[in-house]
Amino acid sequence: MHLLIASLLALLAPGDADSLRTTDIEEVVVVSTPKESQRLRRQPLSASALSQNDMRQQGIQGVKDLSAQVPNLFIPSYGSRLTTSVYVRGIGSRTGTPAVALYVDGVPQVSGASYDFNYAGVDRIDVLRGPQSTLYGRNSMGGVIRVYTKNPMQYQGTDITLDASHVAGGAPTGRSDGGGVGQGRVNLTHYHRISSKFAFSGHLFALHDGGYFRNEARGNERIDRQTDLGIRMRFIYKPTNTLDFDLTLSHEWLRQGGYPYEYQGHAGSPSTPEPQTAVGHIAYDNHSGYRRNLTHAGLTAERRWQGAVLTSVTGFQHLHDRMDLDQDFTDRNLYTLMQRQNQNTLSEELMLKKPDLAAHFGSQSATFRYSWLFGLAAIRQWSTTEGPVAFHADGLDWLNALVNRQGNAHLPTITSRDEAGNPAYTMNFVFDNQILGTDLDFPGTYKTPTTNLALYHNSTFQHLFGAEGLTLTAGVRLDYEHFTLSHDARYAFGQRYGLGGRLTYPDGSVRDGMSLVPARTFQVEDALVGTWHKDYLQLLPRLSLQYEFDCAADRSNVYATVSRGYRSGGYNVQMFGDLLQARMQTAIMHNVAEATVPVVESVPMIPADVKSTVRDMLVSMGTQTDTDVQGTTWYKPESSWNYEVGGHFNFLERCLRADVALFLALTRDQQVSRMSAGGLGRLTANSGKSRSLGAEFSARYAVTDQLQLSLAYGYTDARFRNPASATHVPFVPRHTLCASATQSWPIRRARLTGLTLHAGYHGAGRIYWTDNADVHQPFAGQLDARFTFNLRPSASKPLRTQPGVDGKQALTGTPATFDLSLWATNLLSTRYQTFYFETMQRAFAQYSRPLALGVELRCRF
């Protein structure tokens, strides 16, 4: 009790606010986070930090470029920016709610559709692996990605970056050549500190990619073009030494082309019309593409007392996008999807933190350190999705053939016999059912508001029981979620139906064109309209024990952690296309029964048992049953227990840093992505239990001041265990590897001040693409390189004096410098699958781009 009283009293006492900041000098940046009080490598977790220089050398311009750069992190590059599939340690999914949380300058990005944004102006990225649900809540059971932009209070001047590239490699023989493509990128940022109390930054960026892959069915157009424009503003206001405000505003405008899915052949017995597309070629006839307007706003307010911090983080996100998709991905004009989203998200989080409090533990005389954190979080998301599926000419032919084939297969054959019992003739029924019109639309509007409330606490005890370096961290989170689905999905069309017959006589002659049921026209329409609710309450504990010690005169630590992770459930709105298609076929058969049964029963030559069979069959096929919308579209939340041991080690006076981790994750109700049974979209389904075990290792070695080596390796073995089998979890690479070397040469000649050569290799595999693990991508990767000239004009702009922090005069700006870089990606033009899927018993894959060469000019004033 006296600990609690001491903590509360400490809130009211004045003190030095600057002592609360967490400074990470390992990357020469200052990062303040309201949830932790220790540098990243001193926390009991497995994590990686990428500095701005790391991102530049490795060509990281967006979240998908992080794939394989971090141990056990895999983000396949495919499709549009609507879909960002992040897999960490066997946890992840292509659709549904994210498995890894994303924070930008401390503000959560709730929607997975907003993950893939432009990283221009980003200063640092932290990737925390393993469940972080206690502090970060839902959808962080795989980990957390934290993105930080440059702070205008600490960085001054103007940055200009110009980048141009060319894909030098052509497509393999037999495929459309994609060579000769270009990409251009421009970034302009200004950072300005007006006074010690106010600073701002403004950032403009533009990117245009001419595309590489060609679509043969649309005149060999380059389908993967994209144009990305945006603006980002940041304002920091410090009215007093104990009060800060940090406001960020951004808007991004994106236009993206189609999806380079190569036809891979049959994956079963196709029921849809055979495409003319050749294996290994991209050829689909309908337009595909993605466009997005994405707006972010975040406000962080921080109030400090002696050793205590109260932080408020408010976030708002508006997403308006549209995806057009040729869902059969062939040159047949079967069916398309147009999905439009309008989404608004409001989040608020309050955190009260006491980073460091000296106290006594019971009767022990040794002093230990105690810190705590209380948090309250709320998220409200309003989402409206329109997702009409449209069947076109070939699709209507397929649907009509499907109904006619089913009808003819189920109707009995009638054999008439003469007086001697010999066959006189055999009659076969001939269905003639047609859906009228040139297109069949399944329009739908779906509203899926979600509410999330959470209360959490975290306590850290340092030098526990008087043992120097022994730290215990315990936390718990109570998380509540409420889901709603309001749906209005429908269809309407005209149907013409008639029933004919074919008589076959013993001599082999045939009489066609018998009219048994005269053709009739029906108006067919149906709708699924309703509202459903689900809610869940989750308890998310975390317990860590850590020991810090001297290792060859350098501070190192080892740790053990047990934690529970949680990922939200949700509704598969793309399932409504399949639901309506099934109801449509039943409605068609209802009309068939209405027209056919009276006629069949009136024909004397048809035996009574045949009449009964036909009547019962048609009435059964035409009887509409209740559709379990909620049971069909809902997928359950996913949860896991994670067990981890590891350590952070420093050697050779911190010239060598190594991180090691071993983990075991036991997952329940694992969410996986599949194509719907009717092929009309992807859905998220629960696949029972899985277990994932593995290891991670990363190291950085400063051989000299000019030579740096780094290595990051991850191993994951993720398998389903319910039912017991050796089936691998799809989209989880067994190995991830990233190795690089950076050599610099300082030069003091005229305008050339230095040279830097960076070479890196990153890859992943084996990756199983399907639930039954019958298709996989072996380990594959690419070799990249960058050569940079550091230049400085002879007449540099002089430094200027400006009020600094705490009223002190500070030099702002730097002499003008220029970095000219020549870079290359995939130097060996390695061709490997970045994505694979099956739909309608056909297989498709997306492949990597070949060698690309580029030049970048970065100016700093």
Short mmCIF file of C-alpha atoms in Angstrom, two decimals, residues 485-785:
data_model
loop_
_atom_site.label_atom_id
_atom_site.label_comp_id
_atom_site.label_asym_id
_atom_site.label_seq_id
_atom_site.Cartn_x
_atom_site.Cartn_y
_atom_site.Cartn_z
CA LEU A 485 -23.13 -6.07 -39.54
CA SER A 486 -25.96 -4.34 -41.40
CA HIS A 487 -26.39 -5.76 -44.88
CA ASP A 488 -28.54 -5.10 -47.92
CA ALA A 489 -27.61 -7.48 -50.73
CA ARG A 490 -29.97 -8.24 -53.61
CA TYR A 491 -30.46 -9.15 -57.24
CA ALA A 492 -33.19 -8.89 -59.92
CA PHE A 493 -33.35 -10.32 -63.44
CA GLY A 494 -35.63 -11.89 -66.01
CA GLN A 495 -35.73 -15.66 -66.53
CA ARG A 496 -37.06 -17.55 -69.51
CA TYR A 497 -37.76 -21.25 -69.07
CA GLY A 498 -39.09 -24.03 -71.22
CA LEU A 499 -38.80 -27.81 -71.16
CA GLY A 500 -38.33 -29.89 -74.25
CA GLY A 501 -37.88 -33.55 -74.94
CA ARG A 502 -35.86 -35.88 -77.12
CA LEU A 503 -37.25 -39.21 -78.29
CA THR A 504 -34.85 -41.98 -79.24
CA TYR A 505 -36.32 -44.99 -81.09
CA PRO A 506 -34.94 -48.55 -81.13
CA ASP A 507 -33.66 -48.07 -84.66
CA GLY A 508 -31.51 -45.18 -83.50
CA SER A 509 -33.53 -42.39 -85.01
CA VAL A 510 -34.02 -39.30 -82.88
CA ARG A 511 -36.83 -36.82 -82.69
CA ASP A 512 -35.72 -33.51 -81.22
CA GLY A 513 -37.54 -30.32 -80.41
CA MET A 514 -40.52 -31.72 -78.56
CA SER A 515 -42.13 -28.97 -76.49
CA LEU A 516 -43.29 -30.34 -73.16
CA VAL A 517 -43.46 -27.08 -71.21
CA PRO A 518 -44.00 -23.94 -73.32
CA ALA A 519 -41.44 -21.21 -72.67
CA ARG A 520 -42.43 -18.74 -69.95
CA THR A 521 -40.78 -15.61 -68.62
CA PHE A 522 -40.42 -14.94 -64.89
CA GLN A 523 -39.18 -11.96 -62.91
CA VAL A 524 -36.73 -13.19 -60.30
CA GLU A 525 -35.64 -11.01 -57.40
CA ASP A 526 -34.46 -11.54 -53.86
CA ALA A 527 -32.72 -9.65 -51.04
CA LEU A 528 -30.82 -10.41 -47.87
CA VAL A 529 -31.43 -7.52 -45.48
CA GLY A 530 -30.69 -7.55 -41.76
CA THR A 531 -28.52 -6.54 -38.83
CA TRP A 532 -26.40 -8.78 -36.61
CA HIS A 533 -24.30 -8.20 -33.50
CA LYS A 534 -21.39 -9.91 -31.76
CA ASP A 535 -19.28 -8.91 -28.79
CA TYR A 536 -16.27 -10.34 -26.98
CA LEU A 537 -14.39 -9.75 -23.73
CA GLN A 538 -10.72 -10.71 -23.59
CA LEU A 539 -8.19 -10.84 -20.73
CA LEU A 540 -4.64 -10.37 -22.01
CA PRO A 541 -1.87 -10.91 -19.43
CA ARG A 542 1.88 -10.62 -19.88
CA LEU A 543 4.70 -11.61 -17.51
CA SER A 544 8.44 -11.13 -18.09
CA LEU A 545 11.54 -11.82 -16.02
CA GLN A 546 14.78 -10.20 -17.10
CA TYR A 547 18.34 -10.18 -15.81
CA GLU A 548 20.92 -7.57 -16.84
CA PHE A 549 24.62 -8.24 -16.36
CA ASP A 550 28.09 -7.20 -17.48
CA CYS A 551 29.41 -9.16 -20.44
CA ALA A 552 33.04 -8.32 -21.12
CA ALA A 553 32.51 -4.87 -19.60
CA ASP A 554 29.36 -4.30 -21.69
CA ARG A 555 25.83 -4.40 -20.37
CA SER A 556 23.77 -7.34 -21.67
CA ASN A 557 20.56 -9.03 -20.61
CA VAL A 558 18.56 -12.24 -20.87
CA TYR A 559 14.80 -12.60 -20.45
CA ALA A 560 11.83 -14.96 -20.40
CA THR A 561 8.30 -13.86 -21.34
CA VAL A 562 4.83 -15.40 -21.28
CA SER A 563 2.04 -13.46 -23.00
CA ARG A 564 -1.38 -13.86 -24.55
CA GLY A 565 -2.24 -12.34 -27.91
CA TYR A 566 -5.60 -11.58 -29.49
CA ARG A 567 -6.84 -10.70 -32.96
CA SER A 568 -10.36 -9.48 -33.71
CA GLY A 569 -13.01 -11.44 -35.50
CA GLY A 570 -15.29 -9.95 -38.13
CA TYR A 571 -17.68 -10.45 -41.01
CA ASN A 572 -16.86 -11.65 -44.53
CA VAL A 573 -18.98 -9.33 -46.66
CA GLN A 574 -17.66 -10.93 -49.86
CA MET A 575 -19.56 -14.10 -48.87
CA PHE A 576 -22.84 -12.47 -49.91
CA GLY A 577 -22.05 -13.12 -53.58
CA ASP A 578 -22.01 -16.87 -52.89
CA LEU A 579 -25.08 -16.68 -50.65
CA LEU A 580 -27.10 -14.85 -53.29
CA GLN A 581 -25.90 -17.12 -56.07
CA ALA A 582 -27.17 -20.17 -54.13
CA ARG A 583 -30.51 -18.47 -53.44
CA MET A 584 -30.75 -17.45 -57.09
CA GLN A 585 -30.38 -21.03 -58.28
CA THR A 586 -33.09 -22.10 -55.83
CA ALA A 587 -35.39 -19.32 -57.07
CA ILE A 588 -34.81 -20.42 -60.66
CA MET A 589 -35.70 -24.00 -59.78
CA HIS A 590 -38.83 -22.78 -57.97
CA ASN A 591 -40.03 -21.26 -61.24
CA VAL A 592 -39.05 -24.42 -63.07
CA ALA A 593 -41.14 -26.49 -60.66
CA GLU A 594 -44.07 -24.10 -60.94
CA ALA A 595 -44.10 -24.46 -64.73
CA THR A 596 -43.11 -28.12 -65.03
CA VAL A 597 -44.97 -30.09 -62.35
CA PRO A 598 -48.52 -29.40 -63.68
CA VAL A 599 -47.48 -30.37 -67.21
CA VAL A 600 -45.70 -33.56 -66.19
CA GLU A 601 -48.61 -34.68 -64.07
CA SER A 602 -51.01 -34.13 -67.00
CA VAL A 603 -49.14 -36.39 -69.45
CA PRO A 604 -50.75 -39.87 -69.43
CA MET A 605 -47.73 -41.68 -70.86
CA ILE A 606 -45.51 -40.75 -67.87
CA PRO A 607 -45.74 -43.43 -65.16
CA ALA A 608 -47.03 -42.38 -61.74
CA ASP A 609 -43.75 -43.19 -59.98
CA VAL A 610 -41.86 -41.00 -62.47
CA LYS A 611 -44.32 -38.16 -61.93
CA SER A 612 -43.81 -38.44 -58.18
CA THR A 613 -40.03 -38.46 -58.58
CA VAL A 614 -40.02 -35.42 -60.84
CA ARG A 615 -42.43 -33.51 -58.61
CA ASP A 616 -40.52 -34.24 -55.40
CA MET A 617 -37.18 -33.42 -56.98
CA LEU A 618 -38.24 -30.11 -58.51
CA VAL A 619 -40.16 -28.98 -55.45
CA SER A 620 -37.16 -29.85 -53.26
CA MET A 621 -34.70 -27.98 -55.51
CA GLY A 622 -37.02 -24.98 -55.63
CA THR A 623 -37.71 -24.68 -51.90
CA GLN A 624 -35.91 -21.72 -50.38
CA THR A 625 -34.51 -22.38 -46.91
CA ASP A 626 -33.50 -19.83 -44.32
CA THR A 627 -30.03 -18.44 -44.93
CA ASP A 628 -27.81 -18.34 -41.86
CA VAL A 629 -26.15 -15.03 -42.68
CA GLN A 630 -24.35 -14.54 -39.37
CA GLY A 631 -23.17 -18.15 -39.13
CA THR A 632 -21.89 -18.08 -42.70
CA THR A 633 -20.19 -14.68 -42.75
CA TRP A 634 -18.80 -14.45 -39.19
CA TYR A 635 -15.28 -15.55 -38.35
CA LYS A 636 -14.21 -15.87 -34.72
CA PRO A 637 -11.40 -13.98 -32.97
CA GLU A 638 -7.99 -15.61 -32.91
CA SER A 639 -5.92 -15.93 -29.74
CA SER A 640 -2.56 -17.38 -28.76
CA TRP A 641 -0.24 -18.05 -25.86
CA ASN A 642 3.37 -17.13 -26.55
CA TYR A 643 6.42 -18.41 -24.66
CA GLU A 644 9.73 -16.73 -25.37
CA VAL A 645 13.30 -16.70 -24.04
CA GLY A 646 16.05 -14.53 -25.41
CA GLY A 647 18.80 -12.06 -24.81
CA HIS A 648 20.45 -8.85 -25.97
CA PHE A 649 24.24 -8.99 -25.88
CA ASN A 650 26.94 -6.34 -26.33
CA PHE A 651 30.59 -7.20 -26.92
CA LEU A 652 33.81 -5.43 -27.78
CA GLU A 653 32.77 -2.14 -26.20
CA ARG A 654 29.45 -2.30 -28.05
CA CYS A 655 31.07 -2.74 -31.45
CA LEU A 656 29.32 -6.10 -31.69
CA ARG A 657 25.63 -6.32 -30.81
CA ALA A 658 23.71 -9.60 -30.97
CA ASP A 659 20.08 -10.48 -30.22
CA VAL A 660 18.76 -14.03 -29.81
CA ALA A 661 15.24 -15.33 -29.18
CA LEU A 662 13.51 -18.73 -29.02
CA PHE A 663 9.71 -18.86 -29.11
CA LEU A 664 6.70 -21.16 -29.01
CA ALA A 665 3.22 -19.89 -29.93
CA LEU A 666 0.04 -21.96 -29.43
CA THR A 667 -2.80 -20.49 -31.46
CA ARG A 668 -6.53 -21.13 -31.18
CA ASP A 669 -9.12 -20.42 -33.91
CA GLN A 670 -6.36 -19.50 -36.35
CA GLN A 671 -7.62 -17.21 -39.10
CA VAL A 672 -6.64 -18.13 -42.66
CA SER A 673 -7.64 -16.68 -46.02
CA ARG A 674 -9.39 -18.72 -48.68
CA MET A 675 -11.29 -18.18 -51.88
CA SER A 676 -15.02 -18.56 -51.36
CA ALA A 677 -16.64 -21.77 -52.60
CA GLY A 678 -18.28 -19.97 -55.51
CA GLY A 679 -15.07 -18.12 -56.40
CA LEU A 680 -16.67 -14.69 -55.85
CA GLY A 681 -14.05 -13.30 -53.48
CA ARG A 682 -11.70 -14.07 -50.62
CA LEU A 683 -12.86 -14.79 -47.11
CA THR A 684 -11.36 -15.31 -43.68
CA ALA A 685 -12.04 -18.65 -41.98
CA ASN A 686 -11.05 -20.25 -38.69
CA SER A 687 -8.87 -23.34 -39.07
CA GLY A 688 -8.72 -24.70 -35.55
CA LYS A 689 -5.42 -24.81 -33.70
CA SER A 690 -1.83 -24.37 -34.75
CA ARG A 691 1.56 -24.26 -33.14
CA SER A 692 4.52 -22.20 -34.20
CA LEU A 693 8.05 -22.61 -32.90
CA GLY A 694 11.25 -21.03 -34.01
CA ALA A 695 14.28 -18.89 -33.39
CA GLU A 696 15.62 -15.45 -34.28
CA PHE A 697 19.14 -14.11 -34.46
CA SER A 698 20.44 -10.72 -35.46
CA ALA A 699 23.86 -9.12 -35.13
CA ARG A 700 25.65 -5.92 -36.08
CA TYR A 701 29.43 -5.69 -36.06
CA ALA A 702 31.40 -2.49 -36.51
CA VAL A 703 34.63 -4.03 -37.79
CA THR A 704 36.11 -0.55 -38.16
CA ASP A 705 34.71 2.93 -38.20
CA GLN A 706 34.25 2.48 -41.96
CA LEU A 707 33.13 -1.18 -42.24
CA GLN A 708 29.80 -2.38 -40.82
CA LEU A 709 28.40 -5.92 -41.10
CA SER A 710 24.89 -7.06 -40.22
CA LEU A 711 22.99 -10.32 -40.23
CA ALA A 712 19.37 -11.15 -39.42
CA TYR A 713 18.01 -14.69 -39.56
CA GLY A 714 14.66 -16.15 -38.56
CA TYR A 715 13.35 -19.72 -38.47
CA THR A 716 9.66 -20.61 -38.08
CA ASP A 717 7.97 -23.99 -38.17
CA ALA A 718 4.22 -23.32 -38.15
CA ARG A 719 1.79 -26.24 -38.46
CA PHE A 720 -1.88 -26.90 -37.92
CA ARG A 721 -2.54 -29.24 -35.00
CA ASN A 722 -6.30 -29.66 -35.13
CA PRO A 723 -6.87 -32.12 -36.65
CA ALA A 724 -3.46 -33.56 -35.88
CA SER A 725 -1.42 -33.37 -39.08
CA ALA A 726 1.85 -32.14 -40.46
CA THR A 727 0.16 -29.54 -42.65
CA HIS A 728 2.06 -26.27 -42.70
CA VAL A 729 0.38 -22.93 -42.11
CA PRO A 730 0.33 -21.16 -45.50
CA PHE A 731 2.19 -17.92 -46.23
CA VAL A 732 4.71 -18.51 -43.43
CA PRO A 733 8.32 -18.80 -44.66
CA ARG A 734 10.44 -21.43 -42.96
CA HIS A 735 13.53 -19.22 -43.20
CA THR A 736 14.08 -15.48 -43.53
CA LEU A 737 17.56 -14.07 -44.09
CA CYS A 738 19.04 -10.63 -44.49
CA ALA A 739 22.80 -10.04 -44.68
CA SER A 740 24.56 -6.81 -45.60
CA ALA A 741 27.88 -5.02 -45.55
CA THR A 742 28.57 -1.29 -45.68
CA GLN A 743 32.01 0.13 -46.44
CA SER A 744 32.67 3.87 -46.37
CA TRP A 745 35.74 5.84 -47.36
CA PRO A 746 36.09 9.37 -45.92
CA ILE A 747 37.67 11.70 -48.47
CA ARG A 748 38.89 15.24 -48.04
CA ARG A 749 39.25 16.35 -51.62
CA ALA A 750 37.52 19.36 -53.13
CA ARG A 751 33.79 18.77 -53.24
CA LEU A 752 33.91 14.99 -52.64
CA THR A 753 33.79 14.22 -48.92
CA GLY A 754 33.15 10.47 -48.89
CA LEU A 755 32.15 7.27 -50.67
CA THR A 756 29.92 4.49 -49.38
CA LEU A 757 29.26 1.03 -50.81
CA HIS A 758 26.38 -1.04 -49.49
CA ALA A 759 25.55 -4.58 -50.57
CA GLY A 760 22.74 -6.67 -49.15
CA TYR A 761 20.95 -9.94 -49.72
CA HIS A 762 17.50 -10.78 -48.38
CA GLY A 763 15.27 -13.75 -49.01
CA ALA A 764 12.60 -16.06 -47.62
CA GLY A 765 11.39 -19.66 -48.07
CA ARG A 766 10.20 -22.34 -48.16
CA ILE A 767 6.71 -20.79 -48.34
CA TYR A 768 3.64 -23.00 -48.62
CA TRP A 769 0.83 -21.28 -50.52
CA THR A 770 -2.13 -23.59 -49.84
CA ASP A 771 -3.79 -25.12 -46.77
CA ASN A 772 -2.83 -28.64 -47.81
CA ALA A 773 0.79 -27.60 -48.51
CA ASP A 774 0.85 -29.02 -52.04
CA VAL A 775 2.33 -25.88 -53.65
CA HIS A 776 5.33 -23.99 -52.35
CA GLN A 777 8.05 -21.48 -53.21
CA PRO A 778 11.58 -22.68 -52.32
CA PHE A 779 13.95 -20.31 -50.58
CA ALA A 780 14.69 -17.40 -52.88
CA GLY A 781 15.94 -13.88 -52.52
CA GLN A 782 17.63 -11.02 -54.25
CA LEU A 783 20.94 -9.19 -54.14
CA ASP A 784 20.89 -5.38 -53.96
CA ALA A 785 23.65 -2.78 -54.00
#
